[in-house]
Coordinates of C-alpha atoms and ligand atoms in Angstrom, one line a residue:
M267 CA 106.6 77.0 121.6
P268 CA 110.0 76.2 121.0
A269 CA 112.0 74.7 124.2
S270 CA 113.0 77.8 126.3
R271 CA 116.6 78.3 127.9
S272 CA 116.2 79.1 131.4
V273 CA 118.4 82.0 132.7
D274 CA 118.7 84.2 135.8
M275 CA 118.6 87.4 133.6
L276 CA 118.2 88.1 129.8
V277 CA 119.7 91.6 128.5
V278 CA 118.4 92.7 125.1
G279 CA 121.0 94.9 123.4
A280 CA 124.8 95.0 123.0
G281 CA 125.3 98.7 123.1
F282 CA 127.3 100.2 126.0
A283 CA 124.5 99.3 128.3
G284 CA 123.8 95.7 127.2
L285 CA 127.4 95.0 127.4
Y286 CA 128.1 96.8 130.9
M287 CA 124.9 94.8 132.1
V288 CA 126.2 91.4 131.1
H289 CA 129.5 92.0 132.7
R290 CA 127.9 93.1 136.1
A291 CA 125.9 90.3 135.9
R292 CA 128.3 87.8 135.5
G293 CA 130.2 89.5 138.6
L294 CA 127.2 88.4 140.7
G295 CA 127.5 85.1 139.6
L296 CA 124.1 85.1 137.6
D297 CA 123.5 83.1 134.4
V298 CA 123.0 85.9 132.0
E299 CA 122.5 85.9 128.1
G300 CA 122.0 88.9 125.8
V301 CA 120.3 89.1 122.5
E302 CA 121.0 91.7 119.9
A303 CA 119.6 92.6 116.6
G304 CA 122.7 93.9 115.1
A305 CA 125.2 91.4 113.6
G306 CA 128.0 92.8 116.3
V307 CA 128.3 94.9 119.4
G308 CA 128.4 98.6 119.6
G309 CA 124.6 99.5 119.5
T310 CA 124.5 103.2 118.2
W311 CA 127.9 102.7 116.8
Y312 CA 127.5 99.7 115.0
W313 CA 124.3 101.1 112.9
N314 CA 125.1 105.0 112.7
R315 CA 128.3 104.4 110.1
Y316 CA 127.3 107.5 108.0
P317 CA 130.3 109.6 107.3
G318 CA 131.2 112.5 109.8
A319 CA 129.5 110.4 112.3
R320 CA 131.2 111.0 116.0
C321 CA 130.4 111.7 119.8
D322 CA 129.5 115.1 120.5
V323 CA 130.7 114.5 124.2
E324 CA 134.7 114.6 124.2
S325 CA 135.8 111.0 124.0
L326 CA 137.8 111.2 127.2
E327 CA 134.4 111.5 128.9
Y328 CA 132.3 109.4 126.7
S329 CA 133.6 106.3 127.8
F330 CA 133.5 103.6 130.4
S331 CA 134.9 104.5 133.9
F332 CA 134.3 101.3 135.8
D333 CA 137.5 99.9 135.2
D334 CA 140.3 101.9 135.6
D335 CA 142.9 99.7 133.5
L336 CA 140.5 100.2 130.8
Q337 CA 140.3 104.0 130.8
Q338 CA 144.1 104.1 131.5
E339 CA 144.9 101.9 128.5
W340 CA 142.6 102.9 125.5
E341 CA 143.9 105.9 123.6
W342 CA 141.8 108.2 121.8
T343 CA 143.4 110.1 118.8
E344 CA 140.8 112.8 118.8
R345 CA 138.8 115.4 120.8
Y346 CA 135.5 113.7 119.2
A347 CA 136.1 110.3 118.5
T348 CA 134.8 109.1 115.0
Q349 CA 132.4 106.4 114.8
P350 CA 135.0 103.5 113.5
E351 CA 137.0 104.6 116.5
I352 CA 134.2 104.4 119.0
L353 CA 133.2 100.8 117.7
R354 CA 136.5 99.9 117.9
Y355 CA 136.7 100.8 121.7
I356 CA 133.4 99.1 122.2
E357 CA 135.1 96.0 120.6
H358 CA 137.7 96.2 122.5
V359 CA 135.5 96.5 125.7
A360 CA 133.5 93.5 124.5
D361 CA 137.0 91.4 124.0
R362 CA 138.5 92.6 127.0
F363 CA 135.8 91.1 129.2
D364 CA 135.0 88.4 126.8
L365 CA 131.4 89.6 126.3
R366 CA 130.5 88.4 123.0
R367 CA 130.3 84.9 124.1
S368 CA 127.1 85.8 126.2
F369 CA 125.1 87.4 123.3
R370 CA 123.2 86.1 120.5
F371 CA 123.5 88.5 117.4
G372 CA 121.4 89.1 114.3
T373 CA 118.3 88.4 116.5
R374 CA 115.4 90.6 117.3
V375 CA 113.3 90.2 120.8
T376 CA 109.8 90.3 119.5
T377 CA 107.8 89.0 122.7
A378 CA 108.3 89.3 126.4
T379 CA 105.5 87.8 128.6
W380 CA 105.3 87.6 132.5
S381 CA 104.0 84.6 134.0
E382 CA 102.3 85.0 137.3
S383 CA 102.6 81.4 138.1
T384 CA 106.2 81.3 137.7
S385 CA 107.2 84.9 138.4
R386 CA 109.6 84.9 135.2
W387 CA 109.6 86.1 132.0
T388 CA 109.2 84.4 128.6
V389 CA 111.1 85.9 125.9
E390 CA 110.7 85.2 122.3
T391 CA 112.8 86.0 119.1
D392 CA 112.5 86.4 115.5
A393 CA 115.2 83.6 115.3
G394 CA 112.5 81.2 117.2
D395 CA 114.7 81.4 120.4
A396 CA 112.7 81.5 123.4
Y397 CA 114.3 82.2 126.9
D398 CA 112.5 81.8 130.6
A399 CA 114.2 84.6 132.7
R400 CA 113.8 85.6 136.1
F401 CA 115.1 89.5 135.4
L402 CA 114.6 91.1 131.9
V403 CA 117.1 94.0 131.1
M404 CA 116.1 96.4 128.2
A405 CA 119.3 97.8 127.2
T406 CA 117.3 98.8 124.0
G407 CA 119.0 102.2 123.5
C408 CA 117.0 105.7 123.4
L409 CA 117.9 106.1 119.9
S410 CA 118.1 103.0 118.1
M411 CA 114.5 102.8 116.3
P412 CA 114.8 104.8 113.2
I413 CA 111.8 106.5 111.9
D414 CA 110.6 105.5 108.5
P415 CA 109.4 108.8 106.9
Q416 CA 106.4 109.0 104.9
I417 CA 107.2 110.5 101.7
P418 CA 104.8 109.6 99.0
G419 CA 106.4 107.4 96.3
L420 CA 109.4 106.7 98.0
D421 CA 109.2 103.3 97.2
T422 CA 109.4 104.3 93.4
F423 CA 112.6 105.7 93.6
A424 CA 114.9 103.9 91.3
G425 CA 118.1 105.2 92.7
E426 CA 119.6 104.4 95.9
I427 CA 118.2 105.3 99.4
L428 CA 120.6 105.3 102.3
Y429 CA 119.6 106.0 106.1
T430 CA 122.3 107.3 108.3
S431 CA 121.1 105.1 110.9
R432 CA 121.4 102.2 109.2
W433 CA 124.6 103.2 106.7
P434 CA 125.6 100.3 104.9
H435 CA 128.8 98.4 106.0
A436 CA 130.6 98.8 102.6
E437 CA 130.9 102.6 102.2
P438 CA 128.5 103.6 99.3
D439 CA 130.2 105.5 96.4
L440 CA 129.2 108.9 96.4
V441 CA 131.7 110.3 94.0
G442 CA 130.4 112.3 91.2
K443 CA 126.7 111.7 92.4
R444 CA 123.6 113.8 92.4
V445 CA 122.5 113.3 96.2
G446 CA 119.7 114.6 98.1
V447 CA 119.8 114.4 102.1
V448 CA 116.3 114.8 104.0
G449 CA 116.8 116.2 107.5
T450 CA 118.8 118.6 109.1
G451 CA 119.2 117.2 112.7
S452 CA 122.6 116.2 114.2
S453 CA 123.1 113.4 111.9
A454 CA 122.7 115.7 108.8
V455 CA 124.7 118.4 110.2
Q456 CA 127.6 115.7 110.8
S457 CA 127.5 114.1 107.2
I458 CA 126.6 116.9 105.1
P459 CA 130.0 118.5 104.8
L460 CA 131.6 114.9 104.1
I461 CA 128.6 114.0 101.5
A462 CA 129.1 117.4 99.7
E463 CA 133.1 116.6 99.1
R464 CA 131.9 113.7 97.4
A465 CA 129.0 114.5 95.4
A466 CA 128.7 116.4 92.2
A467 CA 125.6 118.1 93.3
L468 CA 124.2 118.0 96.9
T469 CA 120.4 119.2 97.6
V470 CA 119.7 119.6 101.3
F471 CA 115.8 119.4 102.1
Q472 CA 115.3 121.2 105.2
R473 CA 112.3 121.4 107.4
T474 CA 113.6 123.4 110.2
P475 CA 116.6 125.3 110.6
T476 CA 119.3 123.8 113.3
Y477 CA 121.4 125.5 115.9
A478 CA 125.0 124.1 115.1
V479 CA 128.2 125.0 117.1
P480 CA 131.5 124.2 116.0
A481 CA 133.2 121.2 117.6
H482 CA 136.8 122.4 117.1
N483 CA 137.5 118.5 116.8
R484 CA 141.3 118.1 116.5
P485 CA 143.9 115.4 117.3
L486 CA 144.4 114.8 121.1
D487 CA 147.7 116.0 122.3
P488 CA 149.3 113.0 124.3
E489 CA 150.4 115.3 127.1
E490 CA 146.8 116.8 127.4
Q491 CA 145.7 112.8 127.3
A492 CA 147.9 111.8 130.0
A493 CA 147.3 114.8 132.1
V494 CA 143.2 114.0 132.2
K495 CA 144.5 110.3 133.0
A496 CA 146.6 111.2 136.0
R497 CA 143.2 112.4 137.6
Y498 CA 140.8 110.4 135.8
A499 CA 138.7 109.6 139.0
E500 CA 138.3 112.9 140.0
L501 CA 137.0 114.1 136.5
R502 CA 134.8 111.3 136.3
A503 CA 133.6 112.7 139.5
E504 CA 133.1 116.2 138.1
A505 CA 131.3 114.9 134.9
R506 CA 128.9 112.9 137.5
Q507 CA 127.8 116.3 138.8
M508 CA 126.8 118.1 135.6
A509 CA 123.1 118.7 135.2
I510 CA 123.2 118.5 131.4
A511 CA 126.1 116.9 129.5
T512 CA 128.3 119.7 128.8
G513 CA 131.6 118.2 129.3
S514 CA 133.3 118.7 132.6
R515 CA 136.7 120.2 131.9
V516 CA 135.0 123.5 130.6
P517 CA 135.4 126.7 132.2
R518 CA 132.0 128.1 133.4
I519 CA 130.4 131.0 135.4
D520 CA 127.6 130.5 137.6
A521 CA 125.8 133.7 136.3
S522 CA 122.6 134.9 134.8
A523 CA 123.1 136.2 131.1
M524 CA 120.8 138.8 132.3
E525 CA 123.2 140.5 135.3
V526 CA 126.1 141.1 132.9
D527 CA 126.5 144.0 130.6
D528 CA 126.5 143.5 126.7
Q529 CA 129.9 143.9 126.4
I530 CA 130.8 140.9 129.0
R531 CA 128.2 139.0 127.7
H532 CA 129.6 139.1 124.3
Q533 CA 133.0 138.2 125.2
R534 CA 131.5 135.2 127.4
F535 CA 129.6 133.7 124.4
E536 CA 132.8 134.2 122.1
Q537 CA 134.7 132.2 124.5
A538 CA 132.3 129.5 124.6
W539 CA 132.3 129.7 120.8
E540 CA 135.8 129.3 120.8
W541 CA 135.7 126.2 123.2
G542 CA 133.4 124.6 121.2
G543 CA 130.6 122.1 121.6
L544 CA 127.7 121.5 123.8
P545 CA 129.3 123.7 126.5
F546 CA 127.9 126.6 124.4
L547 CA 124.7 126.1 126.6
G548 CA 126.8 126.3 129.8
A549 CA 127.9 129.9 129.1
F550 CA 125.4 131.1 131.7
N551 CA 123.4 129.2 134.4
D552 CA 119.9 130.4 132.6
L553 CA 120.1 129.8 129.1
I554 CA 117.6 127.1 129.1
I555 CA 115.2 128.7 131.8
D556 CA 114.9 132.5 130.9
P557 CA 113.7 133.3 127.7
A558 CA 115.3 136.5 127.6
A559 CA 118.5 134.9 128.5
N560 CA 118.2 132.2 126.0
E561 CA 117.4 134.9 123.2
T562 CA 120.5 136.4 123.7
A563 CA 122.3 133.0 123.2
A564 CA 120.2 132.5 120.1
E565 CA 120.9 136.0 118.6
F566 CA 124.7 135.6 118.9
V567 CA 124.6 132.2 117.2
R568 CA 122.3 133.6 114.3
T569 CA 125.1 136.3 113.8
K570 CA 127.5 133.6 113.6
I571 CA 125.4 131.7 111.1
R572 CA 125.3 134.8 108.8
E573 CA 129.0 135.6 108.8
Q574 CA 129.5 131.9 107.7
V575 CA 127.1 132.0 104.5
S576 CA 127.8 134.5 102.1
D577 CA 124.2 134.4 100.1
P578 CA 122.1 136.4 102.7
E579 CA 119.1 134.6 101.4
V580 CA 120.4 131.4 102.3
A581 CA 121.7 132.4 105.4
E582 CA 118.2 133.5 106.4
R583 CA 116.6 130.1 105.7
L584 CA 119.6 128.4 107.8
T585 CA 119.0 130.5 110.4
P586 CA 116.4 129.3 113.3
R587 CA 114.0 131.5 115.4
Q588 CA 113.2 129.1 118.0
V589 CA 114.9 128.7 121.4
I590 CA 118.5 127.4 121.2
G591 CA 118.9 124.6 123.2
C592 CA 115.2 123.2 123.0
K593 CA 116.0 120.8 120.4
R594 CA 119.4 118.9 120.8
L595 CA 122.4 121.4 120.0
C596 CA 124.1 120.2 117.1
V597 CA 128.0 120.4 116.8
D598 CA 129.2 120.9 113.6
S599 CA 132.4 120.7 111.4
G600 CA 131.6 123.2 108.9
Y601 CA 128.0 122.4 108.4
Y602 CA 127.2 126.3 107.5
A603 CA 130.2 127.0 105.3
T604 CA 129.2 124.1 103.3
F605 CA 126.1 125.9 101.7
D606 CA 128.7 128.3 100.4
Q607 CA 129.9 125.8 97.8
P608 CA 128.1 126.2 94.3
H609 CA 127.2 122.4 93.9
V610 CA 125.3 122.7 97.3
R611 CA 121.6 123.8 97.4
L612 CA 119.1 124.5 100.0
V613 CA 115.7 123.6 99.6
D614 CA 113.2 125.0 102.6
V615 CA 110.5 122.2 102.6
G616 CA 108.1 124.4 104.9
A617 CA 108.1 127.2 101.8
T618 CA 108.5 124.5 99.0
P619 CA 107.2 121.0 100.1
I620 CA 108.0 118.0 98.7
D621 CA 105.2 116.7 96.8
A622 CA 106.6 113.3 96.2
V623 CA 109.6 111.1 95.4
T624 CA 109.4 110.2 91.9
P625 CA 111.9 107.4 90.2
T626 CA 114.1 110.1 89.4
G627 CA 114.4 112.3 92.3
V628 CA 112.3 114.6 94.2
R629 CA 109.1 116.5 93.2
L630 CA 108.8 119.8 94.7
G631 CA 105.8 122.0 95.1
S632 CA 102.4 121.3 94.6
E633 CA 101.6 123.8 91.7
D634 CA 104.8 124.9 89.8
H635 CA 106.6 121.4 90.0
E636 CA 110.4 121.3 90.1
D637 CA 112.3 117.9 89.7
I638 CA 115.3 117.5 91.3
E639 CA 117.2 114.5 89.7
L640 CA 118.9 112.6 92.1
D641 CA 121.0 109.5 92.3
V642 CA 121.1 108.9 95.9
L643 CA 118.8 110.0 98.5
V644 CA 120.0 110.1 102.1
L645 CA 117.5 110.1 105.1
A646 CA 118.5 111.7 108.1
T647 CA 115.3 111.6 109.6
G648 CA 115.9 110.7 113.3
F649 CA 114.5 108.3 115.3
D650 CA 111.5 107.3 117.6
A651 CA 113.1 108.4 120.8
M652 CA 113.4 106.8 124.0
T653 CA 110.2 104.4 123.7
G654 CA 110.5 103.4 119.9
A655 CA 112.7 100.4 120.9
L656 CA 110.4 99.2 123.5
D657 CA 107.2 100.0 121.8
R658 CA 108.2 97.7 119.1
I659 CA 108.5 94.7 121.1
D660 CA 105.1 93.1 122.3
I661 CA 105.8 93.2 126.0
R662 CA 103.0 91.5 128.3
G663 CA 103.1 92.5 132.1
R664 CA 100.7 91.2 134.9
D665 CA 97.1 90.3 133.7
G666 CA 98.4 90.3 130.1
V667 CA 98.6 94.2 129.9
T668 CA 100.8 95.2 127.3
L669 CA 103.4 97.9 127.7
R670 CA 101.9 99.6 124.6
E671 CA 98.7 100.2 126.4
T672 CA 100.0 101.2 129.5
W673 CA 102.3 103.8 127.7
A674 CA 99.4 105.0 125.4
A675 CA 99.4 108.4 126.8
G676 CA 103.1 108.6 127.1
P677 CA 105.6 106.6 129.0
K678 CA 105.1 106.2 132.7
T679 CA 107.9 104.9 134.6
Y680 CA 109.3 104.9 138.3
L681 CA 112.8 106.6 138.4
G682 CA 113.2 105.6 134.8
L683 CA 114.1 102.1 136.0
G684 CA 110.9 100.2 136.5
V685 CA 107.2 99.9 135.3
H686 CA 104.2 99.4 137.5
G687 CA 102.7 96.0 136.3
F688 CA 105.8 94.6 134.8
P689 CA 107.9 93.0 137.9
N690 CA 111.5 92.3 137.3
L691 CA 111.9 94.4 134.1
F692 CA 114.4 97.2 134.2
T693 CA 114.7 99.8 131.8
V694 CA 118.6 101.3 131.1
T695 CA 118.1 105.1 130.6
G696 CA 114.4 104.6 130.7
P697 CA 112.1 107.4 129.9
G698 CA 111.6 109.5 133.2
S699 CA 115.5 109.6 133.8
P700 CA 118.1 112.1 132.6
S701 CA 119.1 109.3 129.5
V702 CA 119.6 111.7 126.8
L703 CA 120.5 115.0 128.5
A704 CA 123.4 113.4 130.3
N705 CA 126.2 111.9 129.0
M706 CA 124.8 108.5 128.2
V707 CA 127.9 106.5 129.3
V708 CA 127.6 108.1 132.7
A709 CA 123.8 107.5 132.7
I710 CA 124.2 103.8 131.6
E711 CA 126.8 102.9 134.4
H712 CA 124.6 104.4 136.9
H713 CA 121.5 102.6 135.9
V714 CA 123.5 99.3 135.3
D715 CA 125.1 99.4 138.7
W716 CA 121.8 100.3 140.6
I717 CA 120.2 97.0 139.0
T718 CA 123.3 94.9 139.8
D719 CA 122.9 96.4 143.4
T720 CA 119.3 95.7 143.3
V721 CA 119.5 92.0 142.0
A722 CA 122.2 91.3 144.9
H723 CA 119.6 92.9 147.6
L724 CA 117.1 90.7 146.4
D725 CA 118.8 87.7 146.4
R726 CA 120.5 88.7 149.9
S727 CA 117.1 89.4 151.5
G728 CA 115.4 86.3 150.0
Q729 CA 113.1 88.3 147.7
A730 CA 111.8 87.0 144.2
T731 CA 110.6 90.2 142.7
I732 CA 110.8 94.1 142.7
E733 CA 108.0 96.2 141.2
A734 CA 107.2 99.8 140.9
E735 CA 104.0 101.1 143.0
P736 CA 101.5 103.1 141.2
E737 CA 101.4 106.0 143.2
A738 CA 105.1 106.2 143.5
Q739 CA 104.9 106.2 139.4
E740 CA 102.3 109.0 139.1
Q741 CA 104.3 111.2 141.4
W742 CA 107.4 110.3 139.6
V743 CA 105.8 111.3 136.0
A744 CA 104.4 114.3 137.2
Y745 CA 107.4 115.3 138.8
V746 CA 109.4 114.7 135.5
N747 CA 106.9 117.0 134.2
D748 CA 107.4 119.6 136.8
V749 CA 110.8 119.8 136.3
A750 CA 110.8 120.1 132.6
S751 CA 107.9 123.2 133.0
F752 CA 110.7 125.2 134.7
T753 CA 112.7 125.2 131.7
L754 CA 112.4 126.1 127.9
F755 CA 112.6 122.6 126.7
P756 CA 108.7 121.9 126.3
T757 CA 108.4 125.2 124.2
C758 CA 109.4 123.5 120.7
G759 CA 108.2 120.4 118.9
S760 CA 111.4 118.3 119.9
W761 CA 112.2 114.6 119.8
Y762 CA 112.2 114.8 123.5
L763 CA 108.7 115.5 123.4
G764 CA 107.8 112.9 120.8
A765 CA 106.9 115.8 118.3
N766 CA 108.8 114.1 115.6
V767 CA 106.8 110.9 115.3
P768 CA 103.1 111.4 114.3
G769 CA 100.5 110.6 116.8
K770 CA 102.9 109.9 119.4
P771 CA 101.8 111.5 122.9
R772 CA 103.7 114.9 123.5
V773 CA 105.3 114.1 126.9
F774 CA 108.6 115.4 127.8
M775 CA 110.3 112.2 128.6
P776 CA 113.9 112.7 130.2
L777 CA 114.3 113.8 133.7
I778 CA 116.3 117.3 133.6
G779 CA 119.3 117.1 136.2
F780 CA 121.4 114.4 136.7
P781 CA 123.3 114.9 139.9
G782 CA 120.1 115.4 141.8
Y783 CA 118.5 112.2 140.1
V784 CA 121.6 110.3 141.4
Q785 CA 120.8 111.5 144.8
Q786 CA 117.2 110.8 144.6
V787 CA 117.8 106.9 143.4
A788 CA 120.1 106.8 146.4
D789 CA 117.9 108.0 149.0
V790 CA 114.9 105.7 147.6
T791 CA 117.2 102.9 147.9
A792 CA 118.7 103.7 151.4
D793 CA 114.9 104.0 152.3
A794 CA 114.2 100.3 151.8
Y795 CA 113.4 100.7 148.4
R796 CA 110.6 103.7 148.9
G797 CA 107.9 103.2 146.2
F798 CA 108.8 99.8 144.9
T799 CA 107.2 96.7 146.4
L800 CA 109.8 93.9 147.2
A801 CA 108.0 90.4 147.5
Ligands
LIG107 P1 122.4 101.8 121.8 O1 123.6 101.9 121.6 O2 121.3 102.0 120.9 O3 122.0 100.1 121.8 C1 120.8 99.3 121.9 C2 120.8 98.1 121.2 O4 119.6 97.2 121.3 C3 120.9 98.2 119.4 O5 122.1 97.7 119.3 C4 119.9 97.6 119.1 O6 119.8 97.1 117.7 C5 119.4 96.6 120.1 N1 117.9 96.4 120.1 C6 116.9 97.1 120.3 N2 115.8 96.7 120.1 C7 115.7 95.1 120.4 C8 115.4 94.2 120.1 N3 113.9 94.1 120.4 N4 115.9 92.8 120.1 C9 117.4 92.7 120.1 N5 118.1 93.9 119.8 C10 117.4 95.3 120.2 N6 125.3 109.9 123.7 C11 126.0 110.8 124.2 O7 125.8 110.8 125.6 N7 126.9 111.5 123.6 C12 127.3 111.7 122.3 O8 128.1 112.3 122.0 C13 126.1 110.9 121.5 N8 126.3 111.0 120.0 C14 125.5 109.9 119.3 C15 125.6 110.1 118.2 C16 124.3 109.5 117.2 C17 124.6 109.6 116.1 C18 123.4 109.0 117.7 C19 122.5 108.0 117.2 C20 123.3 108.8 119.2 C21 124.4 109.4 120.1 N9 124.3 109.6 121.4 C22 125.2 110.0 122.0 C23 123.1 108.9 122.1 C24 123.5 107.1 122.1 O9 122.7 106.5 121.8 C25 124.2 106.7 123.6 O10 125.4 107.6 123.8 C26 124.6 105.2 123.5 O11 125.2 104.8 122.7 C27 123.5 104.3 123.9 O12 123.8 103.0 124.1 P2 122.7 101.9 124.7 O13 123.6 100.5 124.8 O14 122.0 102.2 125.7 O15 121.8 102.0 123.3

């Protein structure tokens, strides 16, 4: 084994979470190092460079709040920033706080092993480095491990295969090409209108139709930005009071969709549609709880889809039937209208399955074959969410038990922050915390602040380790499931449930409700870290 470098804390990942963790750990005076698989900082925004990639929480809110000078200085140019702008922002943060020097880039952590005798983690990488760390912080991302779709013949394709989640740094030339896109989730919805502008022919292979609400993206008016910055602290505090990320500057009403008449309901949906984006789901307070209320919202969006697509058959295929919001709502800029263009074709692979990828394209249908010739195949096939990146590392806790075994029937954590049997290991936005249902930058800041305070507390009180207790963990997992069962979230095969990964246990992974969660974490901490053993 290589000689290991001894550190107080090792951080895996250099996205929002890893960068902020390194910054805070330095503030504690810790010797901290980071390891990142990508060649640079940015995480999600380093990897997902596909055309149209942008945030769907407004830029003024999808950004760090920990440093007032930073948030006052940075000027966003659009309501929803594009990937290049978000990446520039993260790079600016890395430089401003001199964070890059703590990271080893282009290096993947492969194993992490707890030593009972030293009470430390030994961590190895694919570059042959080894670290010996007191604390191990997994800032590995909820949506960082892409799925490799199992389509027969994929490796025989003679054209170019592009993953939205690993888009090349040199922009591929799609002009005049015959392009196929597999998938209709967020990345597909964002990229399809722009791919259609370049391609000579575009075929979209759809398994499940998607609900998308218009972004109404626009340049940010400097006066609007100044007004937000004048009361940033207040707005950030309001953002932390949102149960599910929607946006804090949104007019909202605290009423059930079922307690108003049809006309008022319709007006309210029209207003939310005009506002645009994820706040649509906040048009009433029960859209994701009551099936009847949800159906009114779903039907409103279905009508909007039909209005945007002139061919009724295509419109029908694009129209979802399931509960709206059960899968992550997409925010679009011209997605449905793209299917009105003569060179764009929608293939419903539910009705006509992909038989195989061939050297020249995609073969459809098992009996009456149809060959669709393609130069480029874009795979917008999603992520092994929330557990994927952790699952790929061989993490061994007490008695050599692996995290994979511990999570074989679904992830188990206490507060989404710690796992029994894995002392001094922290998961930033881990399963069992609001994570992907919150504005993730807000969720990340909350977790990193808690980890920082906890490490400081351990040192002040002369304790070496912190570990989740098994009963507290069991109760927490049950609680996360109970909360989900009061909503419509578990009613569809979403990635929140692991349903997009063959063989993955179906467990609802994020906790619904950010403000309540923050209070629970504060209560646990104030109650002498109830449910954790400090030793
Ligand atoms: P990431 O940014 O995913 O960074 C994790 C890093 O860890 C990656 O760079 C990865 O390479 C690295 N890593 C993983 N495993 C290893 C390993 N074994 N060794 C070394 N390095 C490793 N969230 C929102 O709240 N609002 C949005 O609008 C929004 N839009 C999104 C759009 C897209 C296209 C995607 C994919 C996600 C979006 N998200 C959004 C979620 C987004 O992932 C988070 O907001 C945020 O960027 C996560 O930051 P992170 O640091 O936790 O993880």
